[in-house]
């Protein structure tokens, strides 16, 4: 098995009496697609908020590539290779498609135009570079957000509900895209579409009520009685 790129231990975040994340352990391996699933309210988005630094944790440790990043702010984690695309599109609607991605590319040295167009080409949007981002179809906005994440050259790319609102043809394109990201990057995929999860992921972690219910391969998760009862049904 590949080396661990991110190791989280005992991550905890409570909101009042709600234990959104309650002592979660998670290991992500270099070059894998790892899915995070669970029912609504299981704590998935809070967990990736803790990993990305957008939500402060109350306890636990996060090690990225051997470095303790537990107390680093979100922008410092981006600089160390964590990119997070949101459950709801977070593009700059009034800017062009090109300028949205260029904002991410400028974090790195090199040719701004070439780097921007290369990121857009990876998601199939280079022909729309001059269009205002807010006028894109929803599915294209989601792909633009992924291009913005790719432009950061992440070691770890977190995709939060990326296929939400996509048509079947767009989902097929998305799956091809994600497969092409590894092994150069590790992908953490938060997704409700179980066909997408089972097709893409090498490993799956199931959250339920803020805790890890199970971790394993797709076959192991499918066969797990506790997962079937809590989430998959049957």
CSV table of N, CA and C in Angstrom, one decimal, residues 109-204:
chain,number,residue,atom,x,y,z
A,109,UNK,N,5.0,30.1,-9.6
A,109,UNK,CA,5.7,30.8,-10.6
A,109,UNK,C,5.5,30.1,-12.0
A,110,UNK,N,5.9,30.8,-13.0
A,110,UNK,CA,5.7,30.2,-14.4
A,110,UNK,C,4.8,31.0,-15.2
A,111,UNK,N,4.4,30.5,-16.4
A,111,UNK,CA,3.6,31.2,-17.3
A,111,UNK,C,2.1,31.2,-16.9
A,112,UNK,N,1.6,32.4,-16.6
A,112,UNK,CA,0.3,32.5,-16.0
A,112,UNK,C,-0.8,32.0,-17.1
A,113,UNK,N,-0.6,32.5,-18.3
A,113,UNK,CA,-1.6,32.2,-19.3
A,113,UNK,C,-1.5,30.7,-19.6
A,114,UNK,N,-0.3,30.1,-19.8
A,114,UNK,CA,-0.2,28.7,-20.2
A,114,UNK,C,-0.8,27.8,-19.0
A,115,UNK,N,-0.4,28.2,-17.8
A,115,UNK,CA,-0.9,27.4,-16.7
A,115,UNK,C,-2.4,27.5,-16.5
A,116,UNK,N,-3.0,28.6,-16.8
A,116,UNK,CA,-4.4,28.8,-16.7
A,116,UNK,C,-5.1,28.0,-17.7
A,117,UNK,N,-4.7,28.1,-19.0
A,117,UNK,CA,-5.3,27.3,-20.1
A,117,UNK,C,-5.1,25.8,-19.9
A,118,UNK,N,-4.0,25.4,-19.3
A,118,UNK,CA,-3.8,24.0,-19.1
A,118,UNK,C,-4.8,23.4,-18.1
A,119,UNK,N,-5.0,24.2,-17.0
A,119,UNK,CA,-6.0,23.8,-16.0
A,119,UNK,C,-7.4,23.7,-16.6
A,120,UNK,N,-7.7,24.7,-17.4
A,120,UNK,CA,-9.1,24.7,-18.1
A,120,UNK,C,-9.2,23.5,-19.0
A,121,UNK,N,-8.1,23.3,-19.8
A,121,UNK,CA,-8.2,22.2,-20.7
A,121,UNK,C,-8.4,20.8,-20.0
A,122,UNK,N,-7.9,20.7,-18.8
A,122,UNK,CA,-8.1,19.4,-18.1
A,122,UNK,C,-9.5,19.1,-17.8
A,123,UNK,N,-10.3,20.2,-17.6
A,123,UNK,CA,-11.7,20.0,-17.3
A,123,UNK,C,-12.6,20.3,-18.5
A,124,UNK,N,-12.0,20.5,-19.7
A,124,UNK,CA,-12.7,20.7,-20.9
A,124,UNK,C,-13.4,22.1,-21.1
A,125,UNK,N,-12.8,23.1,-20.4
A,125,UNK,CA,-13.4,24.4,-20.4
A,125,UNK,C,-12.6,25.5,-21.1
A,126,UNK,N,-11.5,25.1,-21.7
A,126,UNK,CA,-10.6,26.1,-22.3
A,126,UNK,C,-11.3,26.9,-23.4
A,127,UNK,N,-12.3,26.3,-24.1
A,127,UNK,CA,-13.0,27.0,-25.2
A,127,UNK,C,-13.9,28.1,-24.6
A,128,UNK,N,-14.1,28.1,-23.3
A,128,UNK,CA,-15.0,29.1,-22.6
A,128,UNK,C,-14.2,30.1,-21.8
A,129,UNK,N,-12.9,30.2,-22.0
A,129,UNK,CA,-12.0,31.0,-21.2
A,129,UNK,C,-12.5,32.4,-21.1
A,130,UNK,N,-13.0,33.0,-22.1
A,130,UNK,CA,-13.4,34.4,-22.1
A,130,UNK,C,-14.8,34.7,-21.6
A,131,UNK,N,-15.6,33.6,-21.3
A,131,UNK,CA,-17.0,33.8,-20.9
A,131,UNK,C,-17.0,34.2,-19.4
A,132,UNK,N,-18.0,35.0,-19.0
A,132,UNK,CA,-18.2,35.4,-17.6
A,132,UNK,C,-18.6,34.2,-16.8
A,133,UNK,N,-18.0,33.9,-15.7
A,133,UNK,CA,-18.2,32.6,-15.0
A,133,UNK,C,-19.6,32.5,-14.6
A,134,UNK,N,-20.3,33.6,-14.2
A,134,UNK,CA,-21.6,33.5,-13.7
A,134,UNK,C,-22.7,33.1,-14.7
A,135,UNK,N,-22.3,33.2,-16.0
A,135,UNK,CA,-23.2,32.8,-17.1
A,135,UNK,C,-23.1,31.4,-17.5
A,136,UNK,N,-22.1,30.6,-16.9
A,136,UNK,CA,-21.9,29.2,-17.2
A,136,UNK,C,-23.1,28.4,-16.7
A,137,UNK,N,-23.4,27.3,-17.4
A,137,UNK,CA,-24.3,26.3,-16.9
A,137,UNK,C,-23.8,25.8,-15.6
A,138,UNK,N,-24.7,25.3,-14.8
A,138,UNK,CA,-24.3,24.8,-13.4
A,138,UNK,C,-23.2,23.8,-13.5
A,139,UNK,N,-23.4,22.8,-14.4
A,139,UNK,CA,-22.4,21.7,-14.5
A,139,UNK,C,-21.0,22.3,-14.8
A,140,UNK,N,-21.0,23.3,-15.7
A,140,UNK,CA,-19.7,23.9,-16.1
A,140,UNK,C,-19.1,24.7,-14.9
A,141,UNK,N,-20.0,25.3,-14.1
A,141,UNK,CA,-19.5,26.0,-12.9
A,141,UNK,C,-18.8,25.0,-12.0
A,142,UNK,N,-19.4,23.8,-11.8
A,142,UNK,CA,-18.7,22.8,-11.0
A,142,UNK,C,-17.3,22.4,-11.5
A,143,UNK,N,-17.3,22.3,-12.8
A,143,UNK,CA,-16.0,21.9,-13.5
A,143,UNK,C,-15.0,23.1,-13.3
A,144,UNK,N,-15.5,24.3,-13.4
A,144,UNK,CA,-14.6,25.4,-13.2
A,144,UNK,C,-14.0,25.4,-11.8
A,145,UNK,N,-14.8,25.1,-10.9
A,145,UNK,CA,-14.3,25.1,-9.5
A,145,UNK,C,-13.2,24.0,-9.3
A,146,UNK,N,-13.4,22.9,-10.0
A,146,UNK,CA,-12.4,21.8,-10.0
A,146,UNK,C,-11.1,22.3,-10.6
A,147,UNK,N,-11.2,23.1,-11.8
A,147,UNK,CA,-10.1,23.6,-12.4
A,147,UNK,C,-9.3,24.6,-11.5
A,148,UNK,N,-10.1,25.4,-10.7
A,148,UNK,CA,-9.4,26.3,-9.8
A,148,UNK,C,-8.7,25.5,-8.7
A,149,UNK,N,-9.2,24.4,-8.3
A,149,UNK,CA,-8.5,23.5,-7.4
A,149,UNK,C,-7.2,22.9,-8.0
A,150,UNK,N,-7.4,22.4,-9.2
A,150,UNK,CA,-6.2,21.8,-9.9
A,150,UNK,C,-5.1,22.8,-10.1
A,151,UNK,N,-5.5,24.1,-10.4
A,151,UNK,CA,-4.5,25.1,-10.6
A,151,UNK,C,-3.6,25.3,-9.4
A,152,UNK,N,-4.0,24.9,-8.2
A,152,UNK,CA,-3.2,25.1,-7.0
A,152,UNK,C,-2.1,24.0,-6.9
A,153,UNK,N,-2.2,23.0,-7.9
A,153,UNK,CA,-1.2,21.9,-7.9
A,153,UNK,C,-1.2,21.2,-6.5
A,154,UNK,N,-2.4,20.7,-6.1
A,154,UNK,CA,-2.5,20.2,-4.8
A,154,UNK,C,-1.9,18.8,-4.6
A,155,UNK,N,-1.4,18.5,-3.4
A,155,UNK,CA,-1.1,17.1,-3.1
A,155,UNK,C,-2.4,16.4,-2.7
A,156,UNK,N,-3.3,17.1,-2.1
A,156,UNK,CA,-4.6,16.5,-1.7
A,156,UNK,C,-5.7,17.5,-2.2
A,157,UNK,N,-6.6,16.9,-3.0
A,157,UNK,CA,-7.7,17.6,-3.6
A,157,UNK,C,-9.0,17.1,-2.9
A,158,UNK,N,-9.7,18.0,-2.2
A,158,UNK,CA,-11.0,17.6,-1.5
A,158,UNK,C,-12.1,18.0,-2.4
A,159,UNK,N,-13.0,17.1,-2.8
A,159,UNK,CA,-14.1,17.4,-3.6
A,159,UNK,C,-15.4,17.1,-2.8
A,160,UNK,N,-16.2,18.2,-2.5
A,160,UNK,CA,-17.3,18.1,-1.7
A,160,UNK,C,-18.6,18.1,-2.6
A,161,UNK,N,-19.2,16.9,-2.7
A,161,UNK,CA,-20.4,16.7,-3.5
A,161,UNK,C,-20.3,17.3,-5.0
A,162,UNK,N,-19.2,16.9,-5.7
A,162,UNK,CA,-18.9,17.4,-7.0
A,162,UNK,C,-19.9,17.1,-8.1
A,163,UNK,N,-20.7,16.0,-7.9
A,163,UNK,CA,-21.6,15.6,-9.0
A,163,UNK,C,-23.0,16.1,-8.7
A,164,UNK,N,-23.2,16.8,-7.7
A,164,UNK,CA,-24.5,17.4,-7.3
A,164,UNK,C,-25.0,18.3,-8.5
A,165,UNK,N,-26.1,18.0,-9.1
A,165,UNK,CA,-26.7,18.8,-10.1
A,165,UNK,C,-26.1,18.6,-11.5
A,166,UNK,N,-25.2,17.6,-11.6
A,166,UNK,CA,-24.7,17.3,-12.9
A,166,UNK,C,-25.6,16.3,-13.7
A,167,UNK,N,-25.6,16.4,-15.0
A,167,UNK,CA,-26.3,15.5,-15.9
A,167,UNK,C,-25.5,14.2,-16.0
A,168,UNK,N,-26.1,13.1,-16.5
A,168,UNK,CA,-25.4,11.8,-16.6
A,168,UNK,C,-24.1,12.0,-17.4
A,169,UNK,N,-24.2,12.7,-18.6
A,169,UNK,CA,-23.0,12.8,-19.4
A,169,UNK,C,-21.9,13.6,-18.7
A,170,UNK,N,-22.3,14.6,-17.9
A,170,UNK,CA,-21.3,15.4,-17.1
A,170,UNK,C,-20.7,14.6,-16.0
A,171,UNK,N,-21.4,13.7,-15.4
A,171,UNK,CA,-20.9,12.8,-14.4
A,171,UNK,C,-19.9,11.8,-15.0
A,172,UNK,N,-20.1,11.3,-16.2
A,172,UNK,CA,-19.2,10.5,-16.9
A,172,UNK,C,-17.9,11.2,-17.2
A,173,UNK,N,-18.0,12.5,-17.6
A,173,UNK,CA,-16.8,13.3,-17.8
A,173,UNK,C,-16.1,13.5,-16.5
A,174,UNK,N,-16.8,13.8,-15.5
A,174,UNK,CA,-16.2,14.0,-14.2
A,174,UNK,C,-15.4,12.8,-13.7
A,175,UNK,N,-15.9,11.6,-13.9
A,175,UNK,CA,-15.3,10.4,-13.4
A,175,UNK,C,-13.9,10.2,-14.2
A,176,UNK,N,-14.0,10.5,-15.5
A,176,UNK,CA,-12.8,10.4,-16.3
A,176,UNK,C,-11.7,11.4,-15.8
A,177,UNK,N,-12.2,12.6,-15.5
A,177,UNK,CA,-11.3,13.6,-15.0
A,177,UNK,C,-10.6,13.2,-13.7
A,178,UNK,N,-11.4,12.7,-12.7
A,178,UNK,CA,-10.9,12.4,-11.4
A,178,UNK,C,-9.9,11.2,-11.5
A,179,UNK,N,-10.2,10.2,-12.4
A,179,UNK,CA,-9.2,9.1,-12.6
A,179,UNK,C,-7.9,9.7,-13.1
A,180,UNK,N,-7.9,10.7,-13.9
A,180,UNK,CA,-6.7,11.3,-14.4
A,180,UNK,C,-5.9,12.1,-13.4
A,181,UNK,N,-6.5,12.4,-12.3
A,181,UNK,CA,-5.8,13.2,-11.3
A,181,UNK,C,-4.8,12.4,-10.5
A,182,UNK,N,-5.0,11.1,-10.4
A,182,UNK,CA,-4.1,10.2,-9.6
A,182,UNK,C,-3.2,9.5,-10.6
A,183,UNK,N,-2.0,9.1,-10.1
A,183,UNK,CA,-1.5,9.2,-8.8
A,183,UNK,C,-0.8,10.5,-8.5
A,184,UNK,N,-0.8,11.5,-9.4
A,184,UNK,CA,-0.1,12.8,-9.1
A,184,UNK,C,-0.7,13.5,-7.8
A,185,UNK,N,-2.0,13.3,-7.6
A,185,UNK,CA,-2.6,13.9,-6.4
A,185,UNK,C,-3.4,12.8,-5.7
A,186,UNK,N,-3.7,13.0,-4.4
A,186,UNK,CA,-4.7,12.2,-3.7
A,186,UNK,C,-6.0,12.9,-3.7
A,187,UNK,N,-7.1,12.2,-3.9
A,187,UNK,CA,-8.4,12.8,-3.9
A,187,UNK,C,-9.3,12.3,-2.8
A,188,UNK,N,-9.8,13.2,-2.0
A,188,UNK,CA,-10.8,12.8,-1.0
A,188,UNK,C,-12.2,13.3,-1.5
A,189,UNK,N,-13.1,12.4,-1.8
A,189,UNK,CA,-14.3,12.6,-2.4
A,189,UNK,C,-15.5,12.4,-1.5
A,190,UNK,N,-16.2,13.5,-1.2
A,190,UNK,CA,-17.4,13.5,-0.4
A,190,UNK,C,-18.6,13.4,-1.4
A,191,UNK,N,-19.4,12.3,-1.4
A,191,UNK,CA,-20.3,12.1,-2.5
A,191,UNK,C,-21.5,11.3,-2.0
A,192,UNK,N,-22.7,11.7,-2.5
A,192,UNK,CA,-23.9,10.9,-2.2
A,192,UNK,C,-24.2,9.9,-3.3
A,193,UNK,N,-23.7,10.1,-4.5
A,193,UNK,CA,-24.0,9.2,-5.6
A,193,UNK,C,-23.2,8.0,-5.5
A,194,UNK,N,-23.8,6.9,-5.0
A,194,UNK,CA,-23.1,5.7,-4.7
A,194,UNK,C,-22.5,5.0,-5.9
A,195,UNK,N,-23.1,5.2,-7.1
A,195,UNK,CA,-22.5,4.6,-8.3
A,195,UNK,C,-21.2,5.2,-8.5
A,196,UNK,N,-21.1,6.6,-8.4
A,196,UNK,CA,-19.8,7.3,-8.5
A,196,UNK,C,-18.8,6.8,-7.5
A,197,UNK,N,-19.2,6.7,-6.3
A,197,UNK,CA,-18.3,6.3,-5.2
A,197,UNK,C,-17.8,4.9,-5.5
A,198,UNK,N,-18.6,4.0,-5.7
A,198,UNK,CA,-18.2,2.6,-5.9
A,198,UNK,C,-17.3,2.4,-7.2
A,199,UNK,N,-17.6,3.3,-8.2
A,199,UNK,CA,-16.8,3.2,-9.4
A,199,UNK,C,-15.4,3.8,-9.3
A,200,UNK,N,-15.3,4.9,-8.5
A,200,UNK,CA,-14.0,5.6,-8.4
A,200,UNK,C,-13.1,5.3,-7.3
A,201,UNK,N,-13.7,5.0,-6.1
A,201,UNK,CA,-12.9,4.9,-4.9
A,201,UNK,C,-12.1,3.6,-4.7
A,202,UNK,N,-10.9,3.7,-4.3
A,202,UNK,CA,-10.2,2.5,-3.8
A,202,UNK,C,-10.5,2.2,-2.4
A,203,UNK,N,-10.7,3.2,-1.6
A,203,UNK,CA,-11.1,3.1,-0.2
A,203,UNK,C,-12.2,4.0,0.2
A,204,UNK,N,-13.0,3.6,1.2
A,204,UNK,CA,-14.2,4.4,1.6
A,204,UNK,C,-14.2,4.4,3.1
